Amino acid sequence: MKRIFLLATILLLSVNVGAKSAAKNSKAKIEVAQLVKTTKSWNGAGLPNYPQGQPEITILRIKIPVGAKLPMHEHPVINAGVLLSGELTVKTVNGKILYLKAGDPIVEVVDTWHYGINEGKQPAEIIVFYAGTIGEKITIKK
């Protein structure tokens, strides 16, 4: 449960990356927008239970050039992210497709072979949060 809270908190805080500080204006309102709350990944599959062991959180900022295709891979751990800019298409080996545009959240598929491709007209940038355990890989390439 603590991992889920930490992951959700980090995800919400990351949405404001690059935003100007509201501290300058004491009348500014703090806004919180829930981007996603789910027990399933984007393809509808249920998320697995967390493994036992010392939790380890990994946060990656991934930049994908126009036309670039990520290698086929899978994640053995739960992960979620927000596409900060550009567009990204995610495809699984069994034909499921997800189209993301800037600002869209994603709860990634777990133990499912997939890849991403930037079919847009500008570089795509995504921040992804992985909730794993020490010594566990977050990504396995085919």
Short mmCIF file of C-alpha atoms in Angstrom, two decimals:
data_model
loop_
_atom_site.label_atom_id
_atom_site.label_comp_id
_atom_site.label_asym_id
_atom_site.label_seq_id
_atom_site.Cartn_x
_atom_site.Cartn_y
_atom_site.Cartn_z
CA MET A 1 0.00 0.00 0.00
CA LYS A 2 2.88 2.38 0.80
CA ARG A 3 4.33 1.76 -2.67
CA ILE A 4 1.05 2.67 -4.34
CA PHE A 5 0.80 5.89 -2.33
CA LEU A 6 4.43 6.80 -3.11
CA LEU A 7 3.99 6.05 -6.81
CA ALA A 8 0.78 8.09 -6.99
CA THR A 9 2.36 11.00 -5.12
CA ILE A 10 5.42 11.07 -7.39
CA LEU A 11 3.19 10.83 -10.46
CA LEU A 12 1.06 13.79 -9.36
CA LEU A 13 4.10 15.89 -8.52
CA SER A 14 5.74 15.16 -11.87
CA VAL A 15 2.85 16.67 -13.80
CA ASN A 16 4.04 20.09 -12.68
CA VAL A 17 7.57 19.60 -14.05
CA GLY A 18 8.59 22.84 -15.69
CA ALA A 19 5.64 24.81 -14.26
CA LYS A 20 6.35 28.19 -12.70
CA SER A 21 6.39 28.29 -8.92
CA ALA A 22 3.13 29.42 -7.34
CA ALA A 23 5.06 30.49 -4.25
CA LYS A 24 5.48 33.97 -5.77
CA ASN A 25 1.72 34.49 -5.62
CA SER A 26 0.31 33.75 -2.17
CA LYS A 27 -3.22 33.82 -3.63
CA ALA A 28 -2.47 31.05 -6.11
CA LYS A 29 -4.51 27.90 -5.60
CA ILE A 30 -2.93 24.50 -5.36
CA GLU A 31 -4.52 22.23 -7.92
CA VAL A 32 -4.48 18.45 -7.83
CA ALA A 33 -5.78 16.45 -10.78
CA GLN A 34 -6.09 12.68 -10.53
CA LEU A 35 -4.79 11.39 -13.85
CA VAL A 36 -5.52 7.73 -13.22
CA LYS A 37 -6.57 5.38 -10.44
CA THR A 38 -6.84 1.76 -11.48
CA THR A 39 -6.10 -1.85 -10.73
CA LYS A 40 -5.52 -2.61 -14.43
CA SER A 41 -2.93 -1.77 -17.07
CA TRP A 42 -3.88 0.09 -20.25
CA ASN A 43 -4.77 -3.15 -22.08
CA GLY A 44 -7.28 -4.14 -19.37
CA ALA A 45 -5.15 -6.82 -17.68
CA GLY A 46 -5.15 -6.83 -13.87
CA LEU A 47 -2.02 -5.59 -12.16
CA PRO A 48 -0.07 -8.28 -10.27
CA ASN A 49 0.55 -8.28 -6.53
CA TYR A 50 3.75 -6.62 -5.41
CA PRO A 51 6.61 -9.04 -4.81
CA GLN A 52 8.11 -9.48 -1.35
CA GLY A 53 11.38 -7.75 -0.60
CA GLN A 54 12.89 -4.31 -0.13
CA PRO A 55 10.99 -1.83 -2.35
CA GLU A 56 13.00 0.06 -4.93
CA ILE A 57 11.51 2.94 -6.92
CA THR A 58 13.06 3.89 -10.26
CA ILE A 59 12.09 7.02 -12.18
CA LEU A 60 13.20 7.41 -15.80
CA ARG A 61 12.86 10.34 -18.19
CA ILE A 62 12.88 8.85 -21.69
CA LYS A 63 13.29 10.94 -24.84
CA ILE A 64 12.25 9.30 -28.10
CA PRO A 65 13.21 11.01 -31.39
CA VAL A 66 10.74 11.34 -34.25
CA GLY A 67 10.43 7.99 -36.05
CA ALA A 68 12.31 6.06 -33.37
CA LYS A 69 11.07 2.64 -32.30
CA LEU A 70 11.89 1.17 -28.91
CA PRO A 71 12.99 -2.47 -28.89
CA MET A 72 10.47 -5.18 -28.07
CA HIS A 73 10.47 -5.54 -24.27
CA GLU A 74 8.44 -6.40 -21.20
CA HIS A 75 8.30 -5.15 -17.61
CA PRO A 76 8.18 -7.62 -14.70
CA VAL A 77 7.20 -4.77 -12.34
CA ILE A 78 4.29 -2.34 -12.15
CA ASN A 79 5.06 1.00 -13.76
CA ALA A 80 3.19 4.11 -14.75
CA GLY A 81 4.05 7.35 -16.46
CA VAL A 82 2.98 10.59 -18.07
CA LEU A 83 3.83 11.63 -21.61
CA LEU A 84 5.21 15.15 -21.20
CA SER A 85 5.47 16.06 -24.88
CA GLY A 86 4.94 14.65 -28.35
CA GLU A 87 3.04 11.52 -29.26
CA LEU A 88 3.73 7.86 -28.62
CA THR A 89 2.11 4.68 -29.91
CA VAL A 90 2.44 1.53 -27.78
CA LYS A 91 1.80 -1.85 -29.39
CA THR A 92 1.67 -5.34 -27.85
CA VAL A 93 2.54 -8.56 -29.67
CA ASN A 94 -1.10 -9.62 -29.47
CA GLY A 95 -2.31 -6.56 -31.39
CA LYS A 96 -3.40 -4.13 -28.65
CA ILE A 97 -2.57 -0.49 -29.46
CA LEU A 98 -2.50 2.62 -27.27
CA TYR A 99 -2.09 6.13 -28.71
CA LEU A 100 -0.71 8.71 -26.29
CA LYS A 101 -0.48 12.47 -26.68
CA ALA A 102 1.20 15.01 -24.40
CA GLY A 103 -0.35 15.00 -20.94
CA ASP A 104 -1.75 11.47 -21.18
CA PRO A 105 -1.03 9.01 -18.35
CA ILE A 106 -0.19 5.36 -18.91
CA VAL A 107 -0.32 2.37 -16.58
CA GLU A 108 1.98 0.01 -18.43
CA VAL A 109 1.41 -3.64 -19.23
CA VAL A 110 3.25 -6.11 -16.98
CA ASP A 111 4.83 -9.33 -18.30
CA THR A 112 3.56 -8.51 -21.81
CA TRP A 113 5.85 -8.05 -24.81
CA HIS A 114 5.39 -4.63 -26.36
CA TYR A 115 7.19 -1.67 -27.92
CA GLY A 116 6.69 2.05 -28.39
CA ILE A 117 7.14 4.11 -31.52
CA ASN A 118 7.15 7.86 -32.05
CA GLU A 119 4.97 8.35 -35.12
CA GLY A 120 4.51 12.06 -34.34
CA LYS A 121 6.15 15.18 -35.73
CA GLN A 122 8.21 16.10 -32.67
CA PRO A 123 10.31 14.24 -30.11
CA ALA A 124 8.34 12.43 -27.41
CA GLU A 125 9.32 12.69 -23.77
CA ILE A 126 7.88 10.52 -21.02
CA ILE A 127 8.55 10.11 -17.31
CA VAL A 128 8.00 6.56 -16.08
CA PHE A 129 7.90 5.34 -12.44
CA TYR A 130 8.75 1.71 -11.70
CA ALA A 131 7.74 0.07 -8.39
CA GLY A 132 10.07 -2.90 -8.03
CA THR A 133 12.29 -4.55 -5.48
CA ILE A 134 16.07 -4.44 -5.07
CA GLY A 135 17.81 -6.72 -7.56
CA GLU A 136 14.75 -7.03 -9.81
CA LYS A 137 15.00 -5.88 -13.43
CA ILE A 138 12.50 -3.23 -14.50
CA THR A 139 12.76 -3.99 -18.21
CA ILE A 140 13.67 -7.12 -20.17
CA LYS A 141 14.50 -6.79 -23.87
CA LYS A 142 13.57 -9.61 -26.24
#
